[in-house]
XYZ file of C-alpha atoms in Angstrom:
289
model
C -20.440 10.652 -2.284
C -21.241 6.960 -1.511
C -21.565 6.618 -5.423
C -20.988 2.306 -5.080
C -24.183 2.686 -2.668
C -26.103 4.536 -4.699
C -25.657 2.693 -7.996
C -25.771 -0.476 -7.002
C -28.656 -0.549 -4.198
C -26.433 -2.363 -1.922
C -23.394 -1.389 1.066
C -20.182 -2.064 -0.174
C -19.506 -4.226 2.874
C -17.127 -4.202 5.627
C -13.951 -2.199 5.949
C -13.141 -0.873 2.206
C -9.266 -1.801 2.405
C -8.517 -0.456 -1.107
C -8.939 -0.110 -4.528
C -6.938 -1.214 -7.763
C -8.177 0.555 -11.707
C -7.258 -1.778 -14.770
C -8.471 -0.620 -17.716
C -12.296 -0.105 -17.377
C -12.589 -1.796 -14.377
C -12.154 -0.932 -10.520
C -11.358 -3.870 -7.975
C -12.360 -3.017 -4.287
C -10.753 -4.693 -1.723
C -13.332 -5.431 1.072
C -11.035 -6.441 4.140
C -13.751 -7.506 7.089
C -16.077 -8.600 4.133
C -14.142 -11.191 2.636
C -14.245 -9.930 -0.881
C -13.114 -8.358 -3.885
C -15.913 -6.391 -5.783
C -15.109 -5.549 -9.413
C -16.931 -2.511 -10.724
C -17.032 -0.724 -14.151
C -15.243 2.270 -14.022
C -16.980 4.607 -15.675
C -20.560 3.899 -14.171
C -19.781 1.620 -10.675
C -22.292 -0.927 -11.527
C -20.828 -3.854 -10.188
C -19.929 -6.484 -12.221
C -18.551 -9.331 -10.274
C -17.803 -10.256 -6.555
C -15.163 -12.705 -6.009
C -15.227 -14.189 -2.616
C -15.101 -17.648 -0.966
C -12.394 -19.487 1.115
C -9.757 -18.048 -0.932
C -10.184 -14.590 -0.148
C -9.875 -14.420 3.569
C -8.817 -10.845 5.180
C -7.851 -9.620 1.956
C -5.851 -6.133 2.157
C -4.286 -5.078 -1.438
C -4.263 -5.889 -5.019
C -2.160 -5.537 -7.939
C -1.770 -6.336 -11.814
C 0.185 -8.758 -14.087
C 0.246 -10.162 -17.478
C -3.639 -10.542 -17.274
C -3.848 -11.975 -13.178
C -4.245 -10.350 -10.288
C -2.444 -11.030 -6.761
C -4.118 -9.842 -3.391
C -2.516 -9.902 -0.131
C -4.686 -12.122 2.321
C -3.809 -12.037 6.261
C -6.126 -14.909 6.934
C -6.894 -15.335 10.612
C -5.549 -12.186 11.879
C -4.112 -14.275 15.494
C -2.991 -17.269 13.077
C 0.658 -16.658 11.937
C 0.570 -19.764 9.541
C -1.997 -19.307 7.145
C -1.090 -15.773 5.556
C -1.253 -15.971 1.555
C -1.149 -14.421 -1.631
C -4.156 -15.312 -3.954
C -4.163 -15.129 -7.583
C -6.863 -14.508 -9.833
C -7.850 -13.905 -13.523
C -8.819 -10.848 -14.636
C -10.253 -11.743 -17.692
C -12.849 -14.643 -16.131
C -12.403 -13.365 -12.095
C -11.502 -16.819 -11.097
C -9.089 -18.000 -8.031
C -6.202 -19.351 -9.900
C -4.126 -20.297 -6.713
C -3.180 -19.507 -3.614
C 0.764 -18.654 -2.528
C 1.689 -18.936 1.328
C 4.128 -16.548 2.519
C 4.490 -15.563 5.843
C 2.891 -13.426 8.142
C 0.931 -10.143 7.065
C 1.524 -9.891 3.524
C 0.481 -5.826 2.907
C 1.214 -3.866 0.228
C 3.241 -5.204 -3.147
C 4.768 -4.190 -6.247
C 5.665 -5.822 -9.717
C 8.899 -5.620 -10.795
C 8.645 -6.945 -15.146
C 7.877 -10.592 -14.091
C 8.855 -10.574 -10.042
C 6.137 -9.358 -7.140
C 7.824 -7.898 -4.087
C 5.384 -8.238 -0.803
C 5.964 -6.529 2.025
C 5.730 -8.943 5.161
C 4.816 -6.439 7.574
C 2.923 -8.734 10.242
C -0.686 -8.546 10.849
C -1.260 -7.937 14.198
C 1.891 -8.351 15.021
C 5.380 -7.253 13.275
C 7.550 -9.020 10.757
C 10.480 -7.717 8.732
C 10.287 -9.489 5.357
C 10.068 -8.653 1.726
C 8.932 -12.151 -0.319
C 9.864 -11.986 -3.625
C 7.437 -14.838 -6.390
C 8.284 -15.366 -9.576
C 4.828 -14.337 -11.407
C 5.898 -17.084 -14.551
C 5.567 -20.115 -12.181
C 4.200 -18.000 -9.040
C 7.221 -19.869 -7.068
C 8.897 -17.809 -4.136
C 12.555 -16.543 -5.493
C 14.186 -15.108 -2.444
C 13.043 -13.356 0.585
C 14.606 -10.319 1.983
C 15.301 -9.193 5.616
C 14.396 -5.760 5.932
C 13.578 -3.533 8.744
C 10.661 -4.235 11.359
C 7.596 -3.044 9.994
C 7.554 -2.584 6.041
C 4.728 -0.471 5.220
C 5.318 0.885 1.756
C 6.955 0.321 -1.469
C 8.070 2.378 -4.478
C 9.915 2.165 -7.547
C 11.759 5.073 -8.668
C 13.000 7.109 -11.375
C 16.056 4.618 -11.838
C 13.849 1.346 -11.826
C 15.559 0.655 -8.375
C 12.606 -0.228 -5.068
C 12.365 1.465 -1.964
C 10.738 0.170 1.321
C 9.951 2.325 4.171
C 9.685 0.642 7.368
C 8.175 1.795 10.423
C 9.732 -0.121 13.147
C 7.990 -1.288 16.102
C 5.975 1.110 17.504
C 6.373 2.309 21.221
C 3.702 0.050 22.604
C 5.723 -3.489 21.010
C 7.876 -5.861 23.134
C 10.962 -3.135 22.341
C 10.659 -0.207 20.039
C 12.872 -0.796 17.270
C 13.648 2.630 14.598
C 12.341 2.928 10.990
C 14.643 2.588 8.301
C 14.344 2.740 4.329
C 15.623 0.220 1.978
C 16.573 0.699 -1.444
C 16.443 -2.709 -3.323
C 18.260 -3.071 -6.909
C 15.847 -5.923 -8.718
C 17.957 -8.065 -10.795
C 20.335 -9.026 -7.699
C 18.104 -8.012 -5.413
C 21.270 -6.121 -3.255
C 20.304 -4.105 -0.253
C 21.232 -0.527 1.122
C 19.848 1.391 3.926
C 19.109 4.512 5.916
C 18.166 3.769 9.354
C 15.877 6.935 11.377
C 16.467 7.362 15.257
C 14.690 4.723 17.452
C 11.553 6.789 17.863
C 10.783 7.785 15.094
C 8.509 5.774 12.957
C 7.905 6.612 9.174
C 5.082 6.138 6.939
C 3.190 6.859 3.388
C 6.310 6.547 0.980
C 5.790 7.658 -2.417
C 8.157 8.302 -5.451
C 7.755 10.910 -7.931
C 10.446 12.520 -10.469
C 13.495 11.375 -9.110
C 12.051 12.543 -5.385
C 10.722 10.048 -2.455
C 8.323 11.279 -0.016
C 6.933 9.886 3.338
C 5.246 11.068 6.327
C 6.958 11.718 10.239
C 5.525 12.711 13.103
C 2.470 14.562 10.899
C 5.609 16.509 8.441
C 6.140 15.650 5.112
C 9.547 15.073 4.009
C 11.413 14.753 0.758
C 14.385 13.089 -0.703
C 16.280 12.934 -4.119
C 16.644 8.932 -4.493
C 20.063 9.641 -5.116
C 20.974 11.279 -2.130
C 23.350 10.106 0.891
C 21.576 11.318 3.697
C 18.034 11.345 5.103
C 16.566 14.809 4.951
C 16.574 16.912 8.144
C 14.352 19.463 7.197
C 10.385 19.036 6.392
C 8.337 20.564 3.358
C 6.651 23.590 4.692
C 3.067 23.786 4.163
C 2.225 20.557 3.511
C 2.066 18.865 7.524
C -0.604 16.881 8.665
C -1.178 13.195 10.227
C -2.628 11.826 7.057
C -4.038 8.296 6.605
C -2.922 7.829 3.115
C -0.804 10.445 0.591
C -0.693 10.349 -3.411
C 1.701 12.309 -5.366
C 0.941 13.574 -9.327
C 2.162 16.685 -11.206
C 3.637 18.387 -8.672
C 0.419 18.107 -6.186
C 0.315 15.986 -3.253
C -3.218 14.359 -2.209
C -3.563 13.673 0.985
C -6.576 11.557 3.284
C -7.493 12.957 6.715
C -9.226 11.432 8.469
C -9.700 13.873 10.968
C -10.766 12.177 14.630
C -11.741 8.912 12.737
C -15.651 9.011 13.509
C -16.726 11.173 11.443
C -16.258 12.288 7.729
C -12.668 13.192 7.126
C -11.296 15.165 3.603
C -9.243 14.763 0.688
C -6.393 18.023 0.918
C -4.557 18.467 -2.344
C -1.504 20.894 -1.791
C 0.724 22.427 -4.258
C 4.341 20.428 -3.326
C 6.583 23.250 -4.542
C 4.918 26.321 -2.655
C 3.047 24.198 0.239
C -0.268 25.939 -1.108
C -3.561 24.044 -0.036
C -5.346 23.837 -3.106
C -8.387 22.347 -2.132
C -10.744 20.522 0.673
C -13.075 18.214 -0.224
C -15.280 16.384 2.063
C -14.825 12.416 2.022
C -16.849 9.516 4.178
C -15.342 8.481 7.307
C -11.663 7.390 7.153
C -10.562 8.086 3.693
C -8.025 5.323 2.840
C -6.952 5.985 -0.735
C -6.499 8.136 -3.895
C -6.059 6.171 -6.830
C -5.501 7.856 -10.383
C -6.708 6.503 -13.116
């Protein structure tokens, strides 16, 4: 526990967004703090900190062809000034900065394309951009539903966004629906949930999507036609985050959120709870190396 802290003499900083391994190397997104802090791996002496007016409100990170893109909000109540910032990996440097629109969250790469979900800061947008990482140019972007939250690739190469919709509390609650995006032509299809219900944590393994509803687990064979009625059994819970590897599902809860919370890894086939481990408060994230 608290194994940054410990090594390195010093906090992390404010609001630990998330975390991205390359290589030997860990990059920790520090939302509130206004950094990135990149960390050796194997020991978590810290290496670098990459910060400045560049790296405002960052959220996530991911990997290309040697650069790095993080998802910036900006001013949180300023709908013009959301980016995407690019970096080098090799020297930690800000490359450039992309401007997309509001609440850029999490991303993928597609070969040589980065798919953003738009999903609206503090308020709610409906947008996947897609850039061309060669000239970091925007391509296209895609209407989606209200709220993107998550994307996947899957067995098939194809992407899958799960939107939440607009929560009960918005101007009018609007229902989730998932996307499935073919890269290439970038064609749409969708499954659209009832108007209250609003799904989250979507994660693809071995031909099978999963997400999170209304604290149930749910899974679906990519190629099926229908949304699944029926949850997993075992396996429910209002998690913060969920990870999915051989056949074992890790999920963050984080329990009444002011306190520590636990890591729960569960056996997806039988629903068995493998194991509890203790976490700090509000566990985000389980990345595998």
């Amino acid at each position: 526990q608290n194994i940054y802290q410990s090594v390195n003499n010093e906090d992390i900083g404010n609001i630990l967004n998330s975390m991205t391994i390359v290589d030997d190397k860990i990059y920790l997104v520090v939302n509130n703090s206004n950094k990135i802090l990149v960390v050796n791996k194997y020991t978590m002496v810290k290496e670098a900190e990459i910060k400045g007016n560049r790296i405002v409100n960052p959220r996530y990170l991911v990997v290309n062809e040697g650069k790095g893109y993080i998802s910036n909000w900006g001013d949180p109540n300023n709908s013009n000034d959301d980016f995407i910032t690019v970096i080098s990996l090799d020297t930690n440097a800000v490359l450039e900065t992309i401007p997309v629109d509001e609440g850029p969250e999490k991303m993928i790469i597609d070969t040589d394309k980065l798919y953003v979900c738009l999903q609206g800061g503090y308020g709610f947008n409906n947008k996947v951009v897609v850039i061309d990482t060669n000239d970091n140019s925007i391509e296209t972007i895609l209407t989606v539903g209200d709220v993107p939250n998550s994307i996947v690739s899957d067995s098939s190469g194809n992407l899958w966004v799960l939107c939440s919709g607009k929560p009960s509390y918005a101007d009018v609650e609007t229902a989730g629906y998932l996307y499935k995006i073919v890269p290439g032509n970038n064609s749409l299809s969708f499954f659209e949930y009832q108007n209250t219900e609003h799904p989250s944590l979507l994660n693809s393994d071995s031909g099978m999507l999963y997400y999170s509803l209304n604290g149930k687990v749910f899974k679906m064979d990519e190629t099926d036609g229908d949304l699944p009625s029926e949850p997993i059994q075992g396996l429910g819970g209002f998690y913060r985050s969920m990870a999915i590897q051989n056949g074992e599902l890790f999920a963050t809860d984080p329990g009444d959120y002011a306190s520590e919370g636990s890591l729960k890894i569960f056996n997806i086939a039988s629903g068995e709870l493998l194991e509890t481990i203790g976490t700090g408060i509000v566990p985000a994230q389980v990345v595998f190396p």
